[in-house]
Amino acid sequence: MLPRRLVVKRFKSTRAAVVETAAAGRPRGPADSQERGARRTRRPGSALVAQLERNDDPTKRRLREAYLSDEASRNSSNVKAALLDEARVKREAKLLVEACRTTEAKKRASPVQALLHEYRLSSTEGVTLLSLAEALLRVRSKEGRSRLIADKLGDRKARNAQWLKGHVGVGKPVVVNAASTALAASELVVGSEQAFKSVAGDALGSLVHRVGADVVRVAVVSLMKKLGDEFVLGETIGSALKRASKMPHLAFSYDMLGEAARTRDDAERYFQAYANAVEEVGVGQRQREDQHHPAPGLSVKLSALDPRFEPGRRQDLLLSESSSSSLVEKVSELCEMAADRGLDLTIDAEEAARLELQLDVLSATSARLATSRPGWEGLGLAIQAYQKRAPAAVDWVAENVARRDKRRALRVRLVKGAYWDAEIKLAQILGLASFPVFTRKEATDCSYQAVAAKLLLEYSDCLKPAFATHNARTVAAVADIARKKPPAQDLEFQRLLGMGEDLHLAAKDVCFGDDFPKSKVVTRVYAPVGNHTELLAYLVRRLLENGANSSFVHALADDSVKAEELASDPVQLLEKKFEFTSHPAVTAPSEIFGPRRPNSRGIDLTSDIKAAALFAERASAFEEDASFFEKAAVEEEAVVLDPSTGLECGRFRPSTTSDVDVALQSAVLGQPAWCALGGAKRGTILRGAAEEVEARGAKLCSLLVAEAGKTWADAIGEVREAVDFLRYYAERAEVDLAPSIMPSVVGERNELCYKGRGVWAAIAPFNFPVAIFVGQAAGALAAGNAVVVKSAPQAPLSGAAVVECLHGAGVPKDVLFHVTGGAEVGRALVRDSRVDGVAFTGSVATARLIAKDLAARREGPLPSFIAETAGLNALVADESALPEQLVNDALRSAFVSAGQRCSSARLLFVPQQTADVVLPMLAGAARELRLGDPADLSVDCGPLVDRDAKEKVRAHVDDLLANEDVTVLAAAPDLDRSRFPHVDPANFYPPTILLLQGSLDRLPRQECFGPVLHVLTYDARAGDALAALLDQINDLGFGLTCGLHSRLDSAHAIAASKSKAGNLYINRDTVAAVVEAQPFGGTGLSGTGPKAGGPNYVRRFAHEHVVTTNTAAAGGDIDLMTRV
């Protein structure tokens, strides 16, 4: 719960003239504050506090504490939660394994199991199969399909022999023989003919080669469709029900395949698919003769019902029941349909960040159904055991939903989890305190047991669990827990279609009998339904999940793994062998750069509510500080206005040319002593500065939201980048600038050392007033220079706050100076002969002026010049690109930070062959973007930095639209004044996508620095299409960033070879380069280098010096004489 004192302080503060509360719809107290004569000031931290207070729920305290909790303590707690009859569990698990390994069981293995058993993800065959299954069916043209097949099956050192030798034989299942033979033959045609001949003989080798690529393409496509068919019950709900009717002994839960909706049209289509499924399954249920058989169920993904199912949109998703557009309304309608037809409906599991939101939707839906459909007990939720919050989530559902609404059997499907690797990666990217999931399989197994105990023993009065597993040990453990609470209750297990059938059949005989009747145990089949296009993501997830080397399913099929090992106790392993620790191969977010330097700390304000509350409190407390808003007034005082609201952010005194002169005089005098400290001592001071910046992160973020119009997420990312710069450049100073002994002849010593060049001028841009400001200053300081940094006119407060941090950490005040102002101050800096180098980030035009001024100097040393400038950055997709991923990355690349990043994508090239899918999805997703106050967590895009920037963007768009062959493909909705009445629309421009017909000739050869994405289509069928397109992009003259979305390794190689961009991003967005991991900088019109955040940056700020000493001058080489 947020501190009450903060709430009181915010309302009582005499200076809190205006506190924006976006969701409340209006600023607080402007009239009162004006009567007191106080200035109207911008307070984003206070606005954040207000937003978090609305989401403050005391019942979720345990849930939030567990979110990123310490893994060891969480493991210890779970181990204590489920005490089993270990001897019996191990004995029964071993019997189950042995039952699944009999000859009869292996013969009955489904094609799905056979395929997963055959190919490990660590093998080339497994990777190839995964790659083809994921991409082939969405490629439209025959040329594109042939190219993908050639890419995956081409000559790879006779790899085809492995398909036949290892995977074809009399005892192999038909599907494995067919797949292996087809892929081996295909590999021959596109690659290594001789390797195939060596295995199958000359005749068959030559025959297959003559068949030709066209036949191979048809064969492999047919194979992929056949494999896909094995994973689904039917392509439509009708065909699935028809197939299910032939298995009357089984209960089914139908999963309507489909990934998250990207557009409103997608969401409506998925809703109709769910509704139709409920109707058709309901008809089948009424016609069933055995009404005592468990009712069929359906699974619903909330992200398929709303394209913005994300924590930041919580208020929109949980609108009142009177709103037909709310997610709760849609889910409730589906539930009511299911209730009327006697069906179950389960909310499926999704990513960890969405769990709280899922619980909120469940709660609101259950409350409504308690009135509209009292007595219906078919509502359910899937919970993932690999989440650290799993036990707390069950507690919350039972206590705050089921018992509140007097439910006796709210359904909980317990699964282990299917997004593990994605959760690990996201936590590392965000720099979170820990992972929301366990890092060891044994920890997930223990969590599963602990949650099972809660469900069966603690909440049997209100929850009805279903245990989804293909693990013999887990089945035996659940059975043991169920026996602990007589009399026996109905017990449900679940398995995927085509998997685990033998295990679940054997379980009834092995685990149940006199003390738990078999009649009480039922197995439900989780049955996917969908066409091949919707199957792709599902199929890959199943292959990854069950084909991993650590998978029980995979180990079960490997007879070399003993049954005793598969039946072993995860608690013993976790406690005795691993001592509850996390997996050493899974690097903690803070340690991804190794022991040399910690990763900067991040926070997800929409998901990590506990940490977010502390962050908001600090930001708000900073804003309440009188010294921030009320510096000593002087006549020359200037006001900084928030570009979002027009409210005051703070005041400062603009620098003059006289100030520049004074700063340079002091810098010249202070630099020698700073340089003499040496790289190691300077590095220590810069590390301390990093700690200071990180400690004041909330303050800096508040400033960035206020004066730079950043969203909170962008602000946090920028402060993290500044911290990373300081730590990385400190390390470079210590390592790269350390003196080194060079090779030499006898009697001579050669030492290479580095010294600062003198005084540097750093000119920081408005779009990264903290990160680039710090990066430029830290690079110069690390090398032993003094530096005068000029902040952008629009963002002087952030610069001042950063300098305060660095001075506080020990950077001398006669070494680091901050000046403010516009072009006049900048020119005074650049033209002064005391400046030995200039680091600049900004436009090409300004960079040319600086270079001209530097070249025109008539005295002083030749200055160094480091420039990072603009880019006409392109994102290119081929036919194999996944449309959903491409659209997500294109929108982020183009519109994050209102398109005001040097790395922002300006161009998107889409194949004509897939344009009919990609462009509507792109347009629909763009219309879901929200323009508004960046202090509001629901906002995607804030303002441009000032009115001049907006007018330049408007003029660019208007000029292009004057051409008949340029049209608006889509634009985000304009600013909603009813939602944001306190926002000034003067600086806002909606994210806009322009469609250009024809070539690039229409596009001006200069960057439009704002939220505008230009889309062009191209014919991707030709083999040289990608190379030709990259040549056109290179001809634009820029070379900052470029993106490629393709599943072809050959396409990746072409892009890496042809693109002149300094940063090439493959299958991801083109923004947010990470210090050290992705050194950033361009070529051509995009900059001079070296790359910021790279190994060569700091050295560019230094001079090299060599000291050669004749050590034999005193009469001989003593060292040599004593060694020989």
GROMACS .gro file of N, CA, C and O in nm, residues 309-360:
model
  208
  309PHE      N    1  -0.420  -0.595  -2.437
  309PHE     CA    2  -0.429  -0.664  -2.310
  309PHE      C    3  -0.292  -0.658  -2.242
  309PHE      O    4  -0.208  -0.745  -2.256
  310GLU      N    5  -0.270  -0.550  -2.171
  310GLU     CA    6  -0.142  -0.524  -2.107
  310GLU      C    7  -0.167  -0.440  -1.982
  310GLU      O    8  -0.265  -0.366  -1.973
  311PRO      N    9  -0.081  -0.453  -1.882
  311PRO     CA   10  -0.107  -0.389  -1.752
  311PRO      C   11  -0.129  -0.239  -1.760
  311PRO      O   12  -0.208  -0.183  -1.683
  312GLY      N   13  -0.061  -0.170  -1.852
  312GLY     CA   14  -0.077  -0.026  -1.861
  312GLY      C   15  -0.217   0.018  -1.902
  312GLY      O   16  -0.254   0.133  -1.883
  313ARG      N   17  -0.293  -0.073  -1.958
  313ARG     CA   18  -0.429  -0.041  -2.002
  313ARG      C   19  -0.535  -0.100  -1.907
  313ARG      O   20  -0.649  -0.122  -1.947
  314ARG      N   21  -0.497  -0.124  -1.786
  314ARG     CA   22  -0.586  -0.189  -1.690
  314ARG      C   23  -0.721  -0.120  -1.678
  314ARG      O   24  -0.827  -0.186  -1.680
  315GLN      N   25  -0.722   0.012  -1.666
  315GLN     CA   26  -0.849   0.084  -1.647
  315GLN      C   27  -0.942   0.067  -1.767
  315GLN      O   28  -1.062   0.054  -1.751
  316ASP      N   29  -0.886   0.066  -1.886
  316ASP     CA   30  -0.968   0.049  -2.006
  316ASP      C   31  -1.028  -0.092  -2.012
  316ASP      O   32  -1.144  -0.110  -2.050
  317LEU      N   33  -0.948  -0.190  -1.974
  317LEU     CA   34  -0.992  -0.328  -1.985
  317LEU      C   35  -1.097  -0.364  -1.881
  317LEU      O   36  -1.177  -0.455  -1.900
  318LEU      N   37  -1.096  -0.291  -1.769
  318LEU     CA   38  -1.189  -0.323  -1.660
  318LEU      C   39  -1.296  -0.216  -1.646
  318LEU      O   40  -1.337  -0.182  -1.535
  319LEU      N   41  -1.342  -0.165  -1.758
  319LEU     CA   42  -1.450  -0.066  -1.754
  319LEU      C   43  -1.575  -0.127  -1.693
  319LEU      O   44  -1.588  -0.249  -1.679
  320SER      N   45  -1.669  -0.043  -1.659
  320SER     CA   46  -1.793  -0.090  -1.598
  320SER      C   47  -1.866  -0.184  -1.692
  320SER      O   48  -1.847  -0.183  -1.813
  321GLU      N   49  -1.949  -0.264  -1.638
  321GLU     CA   50  -2.023  -0.364  -1.715
  321GLU      C   51  -2.113  -0.301  -1.821
  321GLU      O   52  -2.152  -0.365  -1.917
  322SER      N   53  -2.144  -0.175  -1.805
  322SER     CA   54  -2.231  -0.109  -1.902
  322SER      C   55  -2.161  -0.086  -2.035
  322SER      O   56  -2.223  -0.056  -2.136
  323SER      N   57  -2.028  -0.098  -2.034
  323SER     CA   58  -1.952  -0.074  -2.156
  323SER      C   59  -1.935  -0.205  -2.232
  323SER      O   60  -1.872  -0.298  -2.183
  324SER      N   61  -1.990  -0.213  -2.351
  324SER     CA   62  -1.980  -0.334  -2.431
  324SER      C   63  -1.841  -0.356  -2.486
  324SER      O   64  -1.810  -0.462  -2.538
  325SER      N   65  -1.754  -0.255  -2.476
  325SER     CA   66  -1.621  -0.267  -2.533
  325SER      C   67  -1.519  -0.322  -2.433
  325SER      O   68  -1.407  -0.352  -2.470
  326SER      N   69  -1.556  -0.334  -2.307
  326SER     CA   70  -1.459  -0.379  -2.208
  326SER      C   71  -1.431  -0.528  -2.225
  326SER      O   72  -1.515  -0.606  -2.269
  327LEU      N   73  -1.310  -0.566  -2.187
  327LEU     CA   74  -1.272  -0.706  -2.194
  327LEU      C   75  -1.358  -0.790  -2.100
  327LEU      O   76  -1.397  -0.903  -2.134
  328VAL      N   77  -1.389  -0.736  -1.984
  328VAL     CA   78  -1.473  -0.809  -1.889
  328VAL      C   79  -1.609  -0.841  -1.951
  328VAL      O   80  -1.663  -0.951  -1.933
  329GLU      N   81  -1.663  -0.746  -2.025
  329GLU     CA   82  -1.791  -0.768  -2.091
  329GLU      C   83  -1.781  -0.885  -2.191
  329GLU      O   84  -1.869  -0.971  -2.196
  330LYS      N   85  -1.674  -0.887  -2.268
  330LYS     CA   86  -1.659  -0.993  -2.368
  330LYS      C   87  -1.642  -1.130  -2.302
  330LYS      O   88  -1.704  -1.228  -2.344
  331VAL      N   89  -1.558  -1.137  -2.200
  331VAL     CA   90  -1.537  -1.265  -2.133
  331VAL      C   91  -1.665  -1.310  -2.064
  331VAL      O   92  -1.701  -1.429  -2.068
  332SER      N   93  -1.735  -1.216  -2.003
  332SER     CA   94  -1.861  -1.250  -1.936
  332SER      C   95  -1.964  -1.304  -2.035
  332SER      O   96  -2.035  -1.401  -2.006
  333GLU      N   97  -1.968  -1.244  -2.151
  333GLU     CA   98  -2.064  -1.290  -2.253
  333GLU      C   99  -2.032  -1.433  -2.295
  333GLU      O  100  -2.123  -1.517  -2.309
  334LEU      N  101  -1.906  -1.462  -2.315
  334LEU     CA  102  -1.868  -1.599  -2.353
  334LEU      C  103  -1.900  -1.697  -2.239
  334LEU      O  104  -1.946  -1.809  -2.264
  335CYS      N  105  -1.875  -1.655  -2.117
  335CYS     CA  106  -1.904  -1.741  -2.003
  335CYS      C  107  -2.053  -1.768  -1.991
  335CYS      O  108  -2.095  -1.881  -1.960
  336GLU      N  109  -2.133  -1.667  -2.010
  336GLU     CA  110  -2.278  -1.686  -2.002
  336GLU      C  111  -2.327  -1.781  -2.110
  336GLU      O  112  -2.415  -1.865  -2.087
  337MET      N  113  -2.269  -1.770  -2.230
  337MET     CA  114  -2.304  -1.865  -2.336
  337MET      C  115  -2.264  -2.007  -2.295
  337MET      O  116  -2.340  -2.102  -2.315
  338ALA      N  117  -2.143  -2.021  -2.238
  338ALA     CA  118  -2.096  -2.153  -2.196
  338ALA      C  119  -2.184  -2.209  -2.085
  338ALA      O  120  -2.219  -2.328  -2.085
  339ALA      N  121  -2.221  -2.123  -1.990
  339ALA     CA  122  -2.307  -2.168  -1.880
  339ALA      C  123  -2.441  -2.218  -1.931
  339ALA      O  124  -2.492  -2.322  -1.886
  340ASP      N  125  -2.498  -2.147  -2.027
  340ASP     CA  126  -2.629  -2.186  -2.081
  340ASP      C  127  -2.622  -2.319  -2.155
  340ASP      O  128  -2.726  -2.384  -2.176
  341ARG      N  129  -2.503  -2.360  -2.196
  341ARG     CA  130  -2.488  -2.483  -2.273
  341ARG      C  131  -2.418  -2.593  -2.195
  341ARG      O  132  -2.382  -2.697  -2.251
  342GLY      N  133  -2.398  -2.568  -2.065
  342GLY     CA  134  -2.339  -2.671  -1.979
  342GLY      C  135  -2.192  -2.697  -2.005
  342GLY      O  136  -2.144  -2.809  -1.986
  343LEU      N  137  -2.117  -2.595  -2.045
  343LEU     CA  138  -1.976  -2.611  -2.077
  343LEU      C  139  -1.889  -2.541  -1.972
  343LEU      O  140  -1.936  -2.457  -1.897
  344ASP      N  141  -1.760  -2.576  -1.972
  344ASP     CA  142  -1.661  -2.507  -1.891
  344ASP      C  143  -1.588  -2.405  -1.980
  344ASP      O  144  -1.574  -2.426  -2.101
  345LEU      N  145  -1.537  -2.300  -1.916
  345LEU     CA  146  -1.456  -2.202  -1.990
  345LEU      C  147  -1.340  -2.158  -1.900
  345LEU      O  148  -1.361  -2.109  -1.789
  346THR      N  149  -1.220  -2.178  -1.952
  346THR     CA  150  -1.099  -2.149  -1.875
  346THR      C  151  -1.020  -2.036  -1.940
  346THR      O  152  -0.998  -2.036  -2.061
  347ILE      N  153  -0.978  -1.941  -1.858
  347ILE     CA  154  -0.889  -1.835  -1.905
  347ILE      C  155  -0.748  -1.890  -1.909
  347ILE      O  156  -0.693  -1.932  -1.807
  348ASP      N  157  -0.689  -1.892  -2.028
  348ASP     CA  158  -0.560  -1.956  -2.048
  348ASP      C  159  -0.446  -1.872  -1.991
  348ASP      O  160  -0.458  -1.750  -1.975
  349ALA      N  161  -0.333  -1.939  -1.965
  349ALA     CA  162  -0.216  -1.872  -1.910
  349ALA      C  163  -0.144  -1.791  -2.018
  349ALA      O  164  -0.145  -1.827  -2.136
  350GLU      N  165  -0.080  -1.681  -1.975
  350GLU     CA  166  -0.002  -1.599  -2.067
  350GLU      C  167   0.126  -1.555  -1.997
  350GLU      O  168   0.167  -1.616  -1.898
  351GLU      N  169   0.188  -1.449  -2.046
  351GLU     CA  170   0.315  -1.406  -1.990
  351GLU      C  171   0.299  -1.358  -1.846
  351GLU      O  172   0.194  -1.313  -1.805
  352ALA      N  173   0.409  -1.364  -1.771
  352ALA     CA  174   0.405  -1.332  -1.628
  352ALA      C  175   0.357  -1.190  -1.602
  352ALA      O  176   0.285  -1.165  -1.504
  353ALA      N  177   0.394  -1.096  -1.687
  353ALA     CA  178   0.356  -0.956  -1.664
  353ALA      C  179   0.206  -0.936  -1.669
  353ALA      O  180   0.154  -0.835  -1.619
  354ARG      N  181   0.133  -1.030  -1.727
  354ARG     CA  182  -0.011  -1.016  -1.741
  354ARG      C  183  -0.089  -1.090  -1.633
  354ARG      O  184  -0.213  -1.087  -1.633
  355LEU      N  185  -0.021  -1.156  -1.540
  355LEU     CA  186  -0.093  -1.238  -1.443
  355LEU      C  187  -0.190  -1.157  -1.358
  355LEU      O  188  -0.306  -1.195  -1.341
  356GLU      N  189  -0.145  -1.046  -1.301
  356GLU     CA  190  -0.235  -0.965  -1.217
  356GLU      C  191  -0.356  -0.920  -1.296
  356GLU      O  192  -0.468  -0.918  -1.245
  357LEU      N  193  -0.335  -0.882  -1.420
  357LEU     CA  194  -0.445  -0.838  -1.503
  357LEU      C  195  -0.542  -0.952  -1.530
  357LEU      O  196  -0.664  -0.934  -1.531
  358GLN      N  197  -0.489  -1.072  -1.550
  358GLN     CA  198  -0.576  -1.190  -1.566
  358GLN      C  199  -0.661  -1.212  -1.441
  358GLN      O  200  -0.781  -1.242  -1.450
  359LEU      N  201  -0.597  -1.196  -1.325
  359LEU     CA  202  -0.671  -1.215  -1.200
  359LEU      C  203  -0.781  -1.110  -1.185
  359LEU      O  204  -0.891  -1.140  -1.137
  360ASP      N  205  -0.751  -0.986  -1.227
  360ASP     CA  206  -0.852  -0.881  -1.220
  360ASP      C  207  -0.971  -0.912  -1.311
  360ASP      O  208  -1.087  -0.891  -1.273
   0.00000   0.00000   0.00000
